[in-house]
Amino acid sequence: MNRPVNRVWRQRPVLQDFLFEPLFAVLDAHEHDGVRLGQALSILDRWGERLDVPERRWIAHAAFAYPDFMSMGFRAVRGWWVVQAKGSSETRELYSWGRGYVSDVNERHRVLVMPTFTSPDQRSPDQVKVAIAAYTTAMGSLGERPDPWTGPFSLDDTSVEADEVTVLAVGLNDGATRELWNGSPASAKARYESLGRPAIAAVMGPAEAIPGHDCDECKRLDACETIPVLKGMLGVCDPRRPLREVSATSLRYYQDCPRKDRLARINLHGTSDETAATLTGRTVDARLNALHDMPRDRGCSLDELRAPVSALVGSDRIGSAELERARRLLAGHRYTCPWDSGCAVTGAQAQATIVAFDPDASAIIKAKPDLLYREDGALVWRETATSGAPPRSGWNLFDSWKRIQLAIALLLCEGGAFGADTPVARVEVEYLTDRGPDIRYLECGNDSNIAAAREVLASVVPLWFNDDHFAPSPGPACSRCPYQRWCPESIQGGGR
């Protein structure tokens, strides 16, 4: 007689950023074992060369910025709060990721801290996640992370029942806190029933496979029939290399400095490297995305484009002169909007995530066009750029700062990322400038365009592909690098 399989289902784990594990180890030594923070940082030596100087600097900063909950009358607990339901063939679990605390007096007040890289006031919390976190904190028992992860948590059923629950967000950059939820276990359960349970049911049910941000973590990638396979697109070949994700941004960062690309990949918190011109461009992009996401049968009107300042996304981050410039640039889109081209425009998508897999390079290729649409049935990929003046006559688009972006776009289209039955017309760049709008085109069926795109990638991809160390390359890019605060080699930071 076959034994029943103890299949474990649990809430999909939050992607554990590379920096959280060593940071939590430092905080554990301090909060659980009473080691001073300065001495606890020596624990980082366990990670050896996997933690470079910038990561160690950031972890030390985050550890000292982290609030002292012990001085507030709370005691740190080990493990996560887990709600577990065991059946004959299945164990279902929900858990609260973060750091847990109980009140020193009677342990009946449970606090879950959810650390964030940025200030907690900079983003709106996901209310479904908060509801699940509050419920598992209120109703769960403490359990250590299972090893292997596929096994069930081993729970400590001696935990004191809670009568109050608080969920906090803590910014690791400045130590700022934000209360996301507070209440009784009964109210946490009621909120979970209305918000959390429907979301969990949707996750458990059958779902369409959609290539996206999780593909690089998927164990079934080689067998997936949904993600487009573009063998050889990147022009390198060693399928044994570790699976990595590549985009125009990561390659541009790599050209600036290999360390910059590495630090961006592990989500190290940096300062903003955006100039006033960049923020103006982002404001223009955000407004066009909002307009193009609306169902449309006509072009964007001047009234829509000349929106009040309060309607412009990012208006709180730039000055009045830049906002006025953004409105002028947006007005130029009236003459370049696809819906006013005289052709039938269908299937428009703003900021769609395009994903493909190159098995030769062991790489997931990701791109996010400003706009995808079909013109008389043929696909058009549009990028938008803001500048002082349109490009001069005869300007080679592959000499522009968008060259990597355009090369990836063209090769995704040419390689069949949208399916063999999808005709693709062109990649285009819409220039919104102080001297008026302009559009430049790259036809997908043009052999010289394809050759130029491959040449652009050949100038950077092999270096990136074969790099295992991502050493710093100090130079002019240091002046605009968001990580110069943590990098000892940064020229701006007082290095070489």
CSV table of C-alpha atoms in Angstrom, one decimal:
chain,number,residue,atom,x,y,z
A,1,MET,CA,0.0,0.0,0.0
A,2,ASN,CA,1.5,3.3,-1.1
A,3,ARG,CA,2.0,5.9,1.6
A,4,PRO,CA,0.3,9.3,1.0
A,5,VAL,CA,2.6,12.0,-0.2
A,6,ASN,CA,2.9,14.8,2.2
A,7,ARG,CA,2.8,17.6,-0.3
A,8,VAL,CA,3.4,21.0,1.1
A,9,TRP,CA,1.7,24.1,-0.2
A,10,ARG,CA,2.5,27.5,1.3
A,11,GLN,CA,2.2,31.1,0.4
A,12,ARG,CA,4.8,31.8,-2.3
A,13,PRO,CA,7.9,33.1,-0.5
A,14,VAL,CA,8.7,36.8,-1.0
A,15,LEU,CA,11.9,37.0,-3.1
A,16,GLN,CA,14.6,37.1,-0.4
A,17,ASP,CA,16.9,39.9,-1.4
A,18,PHE,CA,20.6,39.0,-1.2
A,19,LEU,CA,21.2,41.5,1.5
A,20,PHE,CA,18.5,40.5,4.0
A,21,GLU,CA,20.1,37.1,5.1
A,22,PRO,CA,23.4,38.6,6.4
A,23,LEU,CA,21.6,41.7,7.8
A,24,PHE,CA,19.2,39.5,9.8
A,25,ALA,CA,22.1,37.4,11.0
A,26,VAL,CA,23.7,40.6,12.5
A,27,LEU,CA,20.4,41.6,14.1
A,28,ASP,CA,19.9,38.1,15.5
A,29,ALA,CA,23.3,38.2,17.2
A,30,HIS,CA,22.4,41.6,18.7
A,31,GLU,CA,18.8,41.0,19.7
A,32,HIS,CA,18.9,37.3,20.6
A,33,ASP,CA,22.4,36.9,21.9
A,34,GLY,CA,23.1,40.4,23.3
A,35,VAL,CA,26.2,41.0,21.1
A,36,ARG,CA,26.9,44.7,20.5
A,37,LEU,CA,26.1,45.8,17.0
A,38,GLY,CA,29.7,46.7,16.2
A,39,GLN,CA,30.9,43.2,17.2
A,40,ALA,CA,27.9,41.5,15.6
A,41,LEU,CA,29.1,42.8,12.2
A,42,SER,CA,32.0,40.3,12.3
A,43,ILE,CA,29.4,37.7,11.5
A,44,LEU,CA,29.5,39.0,7.9
A,45,ASP,CA,32.9,37.2,7.5
A,46,ARG,CA,30.8,34.0,7.1
A,47,TRP,CA,29.8,35.2,3.6
A,48,GLY,CA,33.4,35.8,2.5
A,49,GLU,CA,33.8,37.2,-1.0
A,50,ARG,CA,30.1,37.0,-1.6
A,51,LEU,CA,29.8,40.3,0.3
A,52,ASP,CA,32.0,43.0,-1.2
A,53,VAL,CA,32.8,46.3,0.6
A,54,PRO,CA,29.7,48.2,-0.6
A,55,GLU,CA,27.4,45.5,0.6
A,56,ARG,CA,29.2,45.4,4.0
A,57,ARG,CA,29.0,49.1,4.3
A,58,TRP,CA,25.3,49.2,3.6
A,59,ILE,CA,24.5,46.3,6.0
A,60,ALA,CA,26.4,48.2,8.8
A,61,HIS,CA,24.4,51.3,8.0
A,62,ALA,CA,21.1,49.4,8.0
A,63,ALA,CA,21.9,47.6,11.3
A,64,PHE,CA,22.6,50.9,13.1
A,65,ALA,CA,19.6,52.6,11.5
A,66,TYR,CA,17.2,49.7,12.6
A,67,PRO,CA,15.0,50.8,15.5
A,68,ASP,CA,15.9,49.5,19.0
A,69,PHE,CA,12.7,47.6,19.8
A,70,MET,CA,14.1,46.3,23.0
A,71,SER,CA,14.2,49.8,24.5
A,72,MET,CA,10.5,50.1,23.5
A,73,GLY,CA,9.5,47.2,25.7
A,74,PHE,CA,9.6,44.4,23.1
A,75,ARG,CA,11.6,41.2,22.8
A,76,ALA,CA,12.7,39.6,19.5
A,77,VAL,CA,11.4,36.1,18.7
A,78,ARG,CA,13.1,33.5,16.6
A,79,GLY,CA,11.5,32.3,13.4
A,80,TRP,CA,8.3,33.3,11.7
A,81,TRP,CA,4.6,33.0,12.7
A,82,VAL,CA,3.0,30.2,10.7
A,83,VAL,CA,-0.6,29.1,10.2
A,84,GLN,CA,-0.5,25.4,9.3
A,85,ALA,CA,-3.3,23.0,8.3
A,86,LYS,CA,-2.3,19.4,7.9
A,87,GLY,CA,-4.2,16.8,5.9
A,88,SER,CA,-3.6,13.2,5.0
A,89,SER,CA,-1.8,14.1,1.7
A,90,GLU,CA,-1.2,17.8,2.0
A,91,THR,CA,0.1,20.5,4.4
A,92,ARG,CA,-0.9,24.0,3.8
A,93,GLU,CA,0.9,26.9,5.4
A,94,LEU,CA,0.8,30.7,5.5
A,95,TYR,CA,3.6,32.6,7.2
A,96,SER,CA,4.7,36.1,8.0
A,97,TRP,CA,8.1,37.1,6.5
A,98,GLY,CA,10.0,39.8,8.5
A,99,ARG,CA,11.2,40.2,12.1
A,100,GLY,CA,8.9,39.3,15.0
A,101,TYR,CA,8.6,40.8,18.5
A,102,VAL,CA,6.4,40.3,21.5
A,103,SER,CA,5.8,42.6,24.5
A,104,ASP,CA,8.1,42.0,27.4
A,105,VAL,CA,5.4,42.2,30.0
A,106,ASN,CA,3.0,39.4,28.9
A,107,GLU,CA,4.0,38.5,25.3
A,108,ARG,CA,0.4,39.2,24.2
A,109,HIS,CA,1.2,42.1,21.9
A,110,ARG,CA,2.8,40.7,18.7
A,111,VAL,CA,4.7,43.0,16.3
A,112,LEU,CA,5.7,42.0,12.8
A,113,VAL,CA,8.4,44.3,11.2
A,114,MET,CA,8.6,44.2,7.4
A,115,PRO,CA,11.9,45.9,6.4
A,116,THR,CA,12.1,47.9,3.2
A,117,PHE,CA,15.0,49.4,1.4
A,118,THR,CA,13.4,52.8,1.0
A,119,SER,CA,11.5,55.0,3.4
A,120,PRO,CA,8.1,53.3,4.1
A,121,ASP,CA,6.3,56.5,3.2
A,122,GLN,CA,7.5,56.4,-0.4
A,123,ARG,CA,5.2,53.6,-1.5
A,124,SER,CA,1.6,52.5,-0.8
A,125,PRO,CA,1.5,49.2,1.0
A,126,ASP,CA,-0.1,46.1,-0.7
A,127,GLN,CA,-3.2,45.7,1.5
A,128,VAL,CA,-3.6,42.0,0.6
A,129,LYS,CA,0.0,41.3,1.8
A,130,VAL,CA,-0.7,43.4,5.0
A,131,ALA,CA,-3.9,41.4,5.6
A,132,ILE,CA,-2.1,38.1,5.3
A,133,ALA,CA,0.8,39.3,7.5
A,134,ALA,CA,-1.6,40.5,10.2
A,135,TYR,CA,-3.6,37.2,10.1
A,136,THR,CA,-0.6,34.9,10.3
A,137,THR,CA,1.0,37.0,13.0
A,138,ALA,CA,-2.2,37.0,15.1
A,139,MET,CA,-3.2,33.3,14.6
A,140,GLY,CA,0.1,31.6,13.9
A,141,SER,CA,2.7,29.7,15.9
A,142,LEU,CA,6.4,30.3,15.7
A,143,GLY,CA,8.4,28.1,13.4
A,144,GLU,CA,11.9,28.0,12.1
A,145,ARG,CA,12.6,28.1,8.4
A,146,PRO,CA,12.4,24.5,7.2
A,147,ASP,CA,15.4,22.8,5.7
A,148,PRO,CA,14.8,21.8,2.9
A,149,TRP,CA,12.4,24.6,2.1
A,150,THR,CA,10.0,22.1,0.6
A,151,GLY,CA,9.4,20.5,4.0
A,152,PRO,CA,6.8,21.8,6.5
A,153,PHE,CA,7.6,24.2,9.3
A,154,SER,CA,8.2,22.6,12.7
A,155,LEU,CA,6.0,24.7,15.0
A,156,ASP,CA,6.3,25.7,18.7
A,157,ASP,CA,2.8,25.4,20.1
A,158,THR,CA,3.8,26.9,23.4
A,159,SER,CA,3.5,30.5,22.1
A,160,VAL,CA,1.3,32.8,24.2
A,161,GLU,CA,-1.9,33.8,22.4
A,162,ALA,CA,-2.0,37.4,21.2
A,163,ASP,CA,-4.6,39.9,22.1
A,164,GLU,CA,-3.1,42.8,20.0
A,165,VAL,CA,-1.2,42.7,16.7
A,166,THR,CA,0.8,45.4,14.9
A,167,VAL,CA,2.3,45.3,11.4
A,168,LEU,CA,5.1,47.8,10.9
A,169,ALA,CA,7.2,48.8,7.8
A,170,VAL,CA,10.7,50.0,8.7
A,171,GLY,CA,13.0,51.8,6.2
A,172,LEU,CA,16.5,50.4,6.4
A,173,ASN,CA,17.9,53.5,4.9
A,174,ASP,CA,16.8,55.9,7.7
A,175,GLY,CA,15.1,53.7,10.3
A,176,ALA,CA,11.7,55.4,9.7
A,177,THR,CA,8.7,53.4,10.8
A,178,ARG,CA,5.1,53.3,9.5
A,179,GLU,CA,2.2,51.4,11.1
A,180,LEU,CA,0.5,49.4,8.4
A,181,TRP,CA,-2.1,47.8,10.6
A,182,ASN,CA,-3.0,47.4,14.3
A,183,GLY,CA,-5.9,45.5,15.9
A,184,SER,CA,-7.2,42.4,17.6
A,185,PRO,CA,-6.7,38.9,16.4
A,186,ALA,CA,-10.5,38.8,15.6
A,187,SER,CA,-10.2,41.9,13.4
A,188,ALA,CA,-7.1,40.5,11.7
A,189,LYS,CA,-9.0,37.3,10.9
A,190,ALA,CA,-12.0,39.2,9.5
A,191,ARG,CA,-9.7,41.3,7.3
A,192,TYR,CA,-8.0,38.2,6.0
A,193,GLU,CA,-11.4,36.6,5.1
A,194,SER,CA,-12.3,39.7,3.1
A,195,LEU,CA,-8.9,40.4,1.4
A,196,GLY,CA,-6.4,37.6,2.0
A,197,ARG,CA,-8.4,34.4,1.5
A,198,PRO,CA,-9.7,35.4,-2.0
A,199,ALA,CA,-6.2,36.2,-3.1
A,200,ILE,CA,-4.8,32.9,-1.8
A,201,ALA,CA,-7.7,31.0,-3.6
A,202,ALA,CA,-6.8,32.8,-6.8
A,203,VAL,CA,-3.1,31.7,-6.4
A,204,MET,CA,-4.1,28.1,-5.8
A,205,GLY,CA,-6.5,27.9,-8.7
A,206,PRO,CA,-5.6,27.2,-12.3
A,207,ALA,CA,-3.8,30.1,-13.9
A,208,GLU,CA,-2.6,31.0,-17.4
A,209,ALA,CA,1.2,31.0,-17.7
A,210,ILE,CA,2.4,34.5,-18.4
A,211,PRO,CA,6.1,35.2,-19.0
A,212,GLY,CA,7.2,38.0,-16.7
A,213,HIS,CA,9.4,39.0,-13.7
A,214,ASP,CA,9.4,35.5,-12.1
A,215,CYS,CA,10.8,33.5,-15.1
A,216,ASP,CA,14.4,33.7,-13.9
A,217,GLU,CA,13.4,31.9,-10.7
A,218,CYS,CA,11.3,29.2,-12.4
A,219,LYS,CA,12.6,25.6,-12.1
A,220,ARG,CA,10.5,24.6,-15.2
A,221,LEU,CA,12.1,27.2,-17.5
A,222,ASP,CA,13.6,24.6,-19.9
A,223,ALA,CA,10.3,22.8,-20.3
A,224,CYS,CA,8.1,26.0,-20.5
A,225,GLU,CA,6.0,26.2,-23.7
A,226,THR,CA,4.9,29.8,-23.0
A,227,ILE,CA,8.1,31.8,-22.9
A,228,PRO,CA,9.6,32.5,-26.4
A,229,VAL,CA,12.9,30.8,-27.0
A,230,LEU,CA,15.3,32.9,-29.1
A,231,LYS,CA,18.3,30.7,-29.3
A,232,GLY,CA,21.5,32.7,-30.0
A,233,MET,CA,19.9,36.1,-29.8
A,234,LEU,CA,22.6,37.5,-27.6
A,235,GLY,CA,25.4,36.2,-29.7
A,236,VAL,CA,27.2,34.2,-27.0
A,237,CYS,CA,27.1,30.5,-26.2
A,238,ASP,CA,27.7,28.6,-23.0
A,239,PRO,CA,24.5,27.0,-21.7
A,240,ARG,CA,26.4,25.9,-18.5
A,241,ARG,CA,26.6,29.4,-17.2
A,242,PRO,CA,24.3,30.3,-14.3
A,243,LEU,CA,21.0,31.6,-15.4
A,244,ARG,CA,20.9,35.4,-15.4
A,245,GLU,CA,18.5,38.1,-16.4
A,246,VAL,CA,19.6,40.8,-18.9
A,247,SER,CA,18.0,44.0,-20.0
A,248,ALA,CA,19.0,47.2,-21.7
A,249,THR,CA,19.3,48.9,-18.3
A,250,SER,CA,21.6,46.1,-16.9
A,251,LEU,CA,23.8,46.3,-19.9
A,252,ARG,CA,23.9,50.1,-19.8
A,253,TYR,CA,24.8,49.9,-16.1
A,254,TYR,CA,27.5,47.3,-16.9
A,255,GLN,CA,29.0,49.7,-19.5
A,256,ASP,CA,29.1,52.4,-16.9
A,257,CYS,CA,30.7,50.1,-14.3
A,258,PRO,CA,30.4,46.3,-13.7
A,259,ARG,CA,30.0,46.9,-10.0
A,260,LYS,CA,27.0,49.2,-10.6
A,261,ASP,CA,25.2,46.4,-12.5
A,262,ARG,CA,25.9,44.0,-9.6
A,263,LEU,CA,24.7,46.3,-6.9
A,264,ALA,CA,21.5,47.1,-8.9
A,265,ARG,CA,20.8,43.4,-9.3
A,266,ILE,CA,20.9,42.8,-5.5
A,267,ASN,CA,18.7,45.8,-4.9
A,268,LEU,CA,21.3,47.7,-2.8
A,269,HIS,CA,19.7,51.0,-1.8
A,270,GLY,CA,21.2,54.0,-3.6
A,271,THR,CA,20.5,57.6,-4.0
A,272,SER,CA,18.6,59.0,-7.0
A,273,ASP,CA,20.8,59.6,-10.0
A,274,GLU,CA,18.1,61.4,-11.9
A,275,THR,CA,18.7,64.9,-13.2
A,276,ALA,CA,15.9,67.5,-13.7
A,277,ALA,CA,15.9,66.5,-17.4
A,278,THR,CA,15.5,62.8,-16.5
A,279,LEU,CA,12.6,63.6,-14.1
A,280,THR,CA,10.9,65.7,-16.8
A,281,GLY,CA,11.2,62.7,-19.2
A,282,ARG,CA,9.7,60.4,-16.6
A,283,THR,CA,6.8,62.8,-16.0
A,284,VAL,CA,6.1,62.8,-19.8
A,285,ASP,CA,6.3,59.0,-20.0
A,286,ALA,CA,4.0,58.5,-17.0
A,287,ARG,CA,1.4,60.8,-18.6
A,288,LEU,CA,1.5,59.1,-21.9
A,289,ASN,CA,1.3,55.7,-20.3
A,290,ALA,CA,-1.8,56.8,-18.4
A,291,LEU,CA,-3.4,58.1,-21.6
A,292,HIS,CA,-2.5,55.1,-23.7
A,293,ASP,CA,-3.8,52.7,-21.1
A,294,MET,CA,-7.3,54.1,-21.6
A,295,PRO,CA,-9.6,52.5,-24.3
A,296,ARG,CA,-9.1,54.8,-27.3
A,297,ASP,CA,-10.6,55.2,-30.8
A,298,ARG,CA,-8.9,58.6,-31.4
A,299,GLY,CA,-5.6,60.4,-30.7
A,300,CYS,CA,-4.7,62.0,-27.4
A,301,SER,CA,-6.3,65.5,-27.3
A,302,LEU,CA,-4.6,68.7,-26.4
A,303,ASP,CA,-6.8,69.0,-23.3
A,304,GLU,CA,-5.6,65.5,-22.2
A,305,LEU,CA,-2.0,66.3,-22.9
A,306,ARG,CA,-2.1,69.8,-21.3
A,307,ALA,CA,-3.3,68.3,-18.0
A,308,PRO,CA,-3.2,70.3,-14.8
A,309,VAL,CA,0.0,69.9,-12.9
A,310,SER,CA,-1.7,67.8,-10.3
A,311,ALA,CA,-2.5,65.2,-12.9
A,312,LEU,CA,1.1,64.8,-13.9
A,313,VAL,CA,2.7,61.8,-12.2
A,314,GLY,CA,5.9,62.9,-10.6
A,315,SER,CA,4.8,66.5,-10.3
A,316,ASP,CA,5.8,66.5,-6.6
A,317,ARG,CA,9.4,65.7,-7.5
A,318,ILE,CA,10.4,68.4,-10.0
A,319,GLY,CA,10.3,72.2,-10.1
A,320,SER,CA,7.7,74.4,-11.8
A,321,ALA,CA,10.0,75.2,-14.8
A,322,GLU,CA,10.5,71.5,-15.5
A,323,LEU,CA,6.7,70.8,-15.1
A,324,GLU,CA,5.9,73.6,-17.6
A,325,ARG,CA,8.5,72.1,-20.0
A,326,ALA,CA,6.9,68.6,-19.5
A,327,ARG,CA,3.5,70.1,-20.5
A,328,ARG,CA,5.0,71.7,-23.7
A,329,LEU,CA,6.7,68.4,-24.7
A,330,LEU,CA,3.5,66.5,-24.1
A,331,ALA,CA,1.6,68.9,-26.4
A,332,GLY,CA,3.9,67.8,-29.2
A,333,HIS,CA,2.5,64.3,-28.9
A,334,ARG,CA,-0.7,65.5,-30.5
A,335,TYR,CA,1.0,65.3,-33.9
A,336,THR,CA,2.7,61.9,-33.4
A,337,CYS,CA,0.0,59.9,-31.6
A,338,PRO,CA,-0.5,56.5,-33.3
A,339,TRP,CA,-4.3,56.9,-33.2
A,340,ASP,CA,-4.1,59.9,-35.5
A,341,SER,CA,-1.9,58.2,-38.1
A,342,GLY,CA,-4.9,57.3,-40.4
A,343,CYS,CA,-4.3,53.6,-39.8
A,344,ALA,CA,-6.3,51.2,-37.8
A,345,VAL,CA,-4.7,51.0,-34.3
A,346,THR,CA,-5.6,48.0,-32.1
A,347,GLY,CA,-4.1,46.0,-29.2
A,348,ALA,CA,-2.3,48.9,-27.6
A,349,GLN,CA,-0.3,48.1,-24.5
A,350,ALA,CA,1.7,50.7,-22.5
A,351,GLN,CA,4.8,49.4,-20.6
A,352,ALA,CA,4.1,45.7,-21.4
A,353,THR,CA,6.8,43.3,-20.1
A,354,ILE,CA,8.4,41.3,-22.9
A,355,VAL,CA,10.3,38.2,-21.9
A,356,ALA,CA,12.3,35.7,-24.0
A,357,PHE,CA,14.8,33.0,-23.2
A,358,ASP,CA,18.2,32.5,-24.9
A,359,PRO,CA,19.3,29.0,-23.9
A,360,ASP,CA,22.8,29.5,-25.5
A,361,ALA,CA,23.4,32.4,-23.2
A,362,SER,CA,21.5,30.9,-20.2
A,363,ALA,CA,19.8,34.2,-20.0
A,364,ILE,CA,16.3,35.7,-19.6
A,365,ILE,CA,15.9,38.7,-21.8
A,366,LYS,CA,13.5,41.4,-20.5
A,367,ALA,CA,12.3,44.6,-22.1
A,368,LYS,CA,9.5,47.1,-21.5
A,369,PRO,CA,8.5,49.1,-24.5
A,370,ASP,CA,6.9,52.5,-23.9
A,371,LEU,CA,4.1,51.4,-26.2
A,372,LEU,CA,3.2,48.3,-28.3
A,373,TYR,CA,0.4,48.6,-30.8
A,374,ARG,CA,-0.8,47.0,-34.0
A,375,GLU,CA,-1.1,49.2,-37.1
A,376,ASP,CA,-3.3,47.6,-39.7
A,377,GLY,CA,-2.6,44.3,-38.0
A,378,ALA,CA,1.2,44.6,-37.9
A,379,LEU,CA,3.0,45.1,-34.6
A,380,VAL,CA,4.8,48.4,-33.9
A,381,TRP,CA,7.3,48.8,-30.9
A,382,ARG,CA,7.5,52.5,-29.8
A,383,GLU,CA,10.0,54.1,-27.6
A,384,THR,CA,9.6,57.8,-26.5
A,385,ALA,CA,12.5,60.2,-25.9
A,386,THR,CA,12.6,63.8,-24.7
A,387,SER,CA,15.4,66.1,-25.7
A,388,GLY,CA,16.2,69.7,-26.5
A,389,ALA,CA,16.1,69.1,-30.3
A,390,PRO,CA,15.2,66.3,-32.7
A,391,PRO,CA,18.1,64.3,-34.1
A,392,ARG,CA,19.8,65.7,-37.2
A,393,SER,CA,19.0,64.4,-40.7
A,394,GLY,CA,20.6,61.0,-41.3
A,395,TRP,CA,21.2,60.4,-37.6
A,396,ASN,CA,21.9,56.7,-36.9
A,397,LEU,CA,19.6,55.5,-34.1
A,398,PHE,CA,22.2,53.0,-33.1
A,399,ASP,CA,24.5,55.9,-32.1
A,400,SER,CA,22.0,57.3,-29.6
A,401,TRP,CA,21.9,56.6,-25.8
A,402,LYS,CA,19.0,54.2,-26.5
A,403,ARG,CA,21.1,52.0,-28.8
A,404,ILE,CA,21.1,48.9,-26.5
A,405,GLN,CA,17.4,49.3,-25.9
A,406,LEU,CA,16.7,49.6,-29.7
A,407,ALA,CA,19.0,46.7,-30.5
A,408,ILE,CA,17.2,44.4,-28.0
A,409,ALA,CA,13.8,45.6,-29.3
A,410,LEU,CA,14.7,44.9,-32.9
A,411,LEU,CA,16.2,41.5,-32.3
A,412,LEU,CA,13.2,40.4,-30.1
A,413,CYS,CA,10.9,41.4,-33.0
A,414,GLU,CA,13.1,39.8,-35.6
A,415,GLY,CA,13.6,36.6,-33.6
A,416,GLY,CA,9.9,35.9,-33.1
A,417,ALA,CA,9.3,36.9,-29.5
A,418,PHE,CA,5.7,37.7,-30.4
A,419,GLY,CA,5.0,34.5,-32.2
A,420,ALA,CA,5.6,33.2,-35.7
A,421,ASP,CA,2.2,34.3,-36.8
A,422,THR,CA,2.6,37.9,-35.7
A,423,PRO,CA,3.7,40.3,-38.5
A,424,VAL,CA,6.0,43.0,-37.0
A,425,ALA,CA,6.4,46.2,-38.9
A,426,ARG,CA,9.0,48.3,-37.1
A,427,VAL,CA,10.6,49.7,-34.0
A,428,GLU,CA,10.2,53.5,-33.8
A,429,VAL,CA,11.4,56.3,-31.6
A,430,GLU,CA,9.1,59.2,-30.9
A,431,TYR,CA,11.1,62.4,-30.1
A,432,LEU,CA,9.3,65.0,-28.1
A,433,THR,CA,11.6,68.0,-28.1
A,434,ASP,CA,11.7,71.7,-27.4
A,435,ARG,CA,11.7,72.3,-31.1
A,436,GLY,CA,8.8,70.1,-31.9
A,437,PRO,CA,8.1,66.3,-32.3
A,438,ASP,CA,9.7,63.9,-34.7
A,439,ILE,CA,9.6,60.1,-35.3
A,440,ARG,CA,12.4,57.9,-36.6
A,441,TYR,CA,12.0,54.3,-37.8
A,442,LEU,CA,13.9,51.0,-37.8
A,443,GLU,CA,12.2,48.6,-40.2
A,444,CYS,CA,12.3,45.0,-38.9
A,445,GLY,CA,12.9,43.3,-42.2
A,446,ASN,CA,16.0,45.4,-43.0
A,447,ASP,CA,19.2,43.3,-43.0
A,448,SER,CA,21.5,46.2,-42.3
A,449,ASN,CA,19.4,47.2,-39.3
A,450,ILE,CA,19.6,43.6,-37.9
A,451,ALA,CA,23.4,43.6,-38.5
A,452,ALA,CA,23.8,46.9,-36.7
A,453,ALA,CA,21.7,45.7,-33.8
A,454,ARG,CA,23.8,42.6,-33.4
A,455,GLU,CA,27.0,44.7,-33.5
A,456,VAL,CA,25.6,46.9,-30.7
A,457,LEU,CA,25.1,43.8,-28.5
A,458,ALA,CA,28.4,42.3,-29.5
A,459,SER,CA,30.1,45.4,-28.0
A,460,VAL,CA,28.9,44.7,-24.5
A,461,VAL,CA,27.2,41.3,-24.1
A,462,PRO,CA,30.4,39.1,-24.2
A,463,LEU,CA,32.1,41.1,-21.5
A,464,TRP,CA,29.0,41.0,-19.3
A,465,PHE,CA,28.4,37.3,-20.0
A,466,ASN,CA,31.9,36.1,-19.0
A,467,ASP,CA,32.3,38.4,-16.0
A,468,ASP,CA,32.1,36.5,-12.6
A,469,HIS,CA,33.5,39.3,-10.4
A,470,PHE,CA,31.9,42.6,-11.6
A,471,ALA,CA,34.9,44.6,-10.3
A,472,PRO,CA,34.6,48.4,-10.1
A,473,SER,CA,35.7,50.6,-13.0
A,474,PRO,CA,36.0,54.1,-11.6
A,475,GLY,CA,35.6,56.9,-14.1
A,476,PRO,CA,33.2,59.6,-15.3
A,477,ALA,CA,30.1,57.4,-14.5
A,478,CYS,CA,30.9,57.7,-10.8
A,479,SER,CA,29.5,61.3,-10.8
A,480,ARG,CA,26.0,59.9,-11.5
A,481,CYS,CA,26.2,56.6,-9.8
A,482,PRO,CA,23.5,56.0,-7.2
A,483,TYR,CA,25.9,53.7,-5.2
A,484,GLN,CA,28.9,56.0,-4.8
A,485,ARG,CA,28.0,56.4,-1.1
A,486,TRP,CA,28.9,52.8,-0.5
A,487,CYS,CA,31.7,52.3,-3.0
A,488,PRO,CA,35.2,52.9,-1.8
A,489,GLU,CA,36.5,53.2,-5.4
A,490,SER,CA,34.0,55.9,-6.3
A,491,ILE,CA,35.8,59.0,-7.5
A,492,GLN,CA,33.1,61.2,-6.0
A,493,GLY,CA,33.3,59.2,-2.8
A,494,GLY,CA,37.0,60.0,-2.3
A,495,GLY,CA,38.4,56.9,-3.9
A,496,ARG,CA,40.9,56.8,-6.8
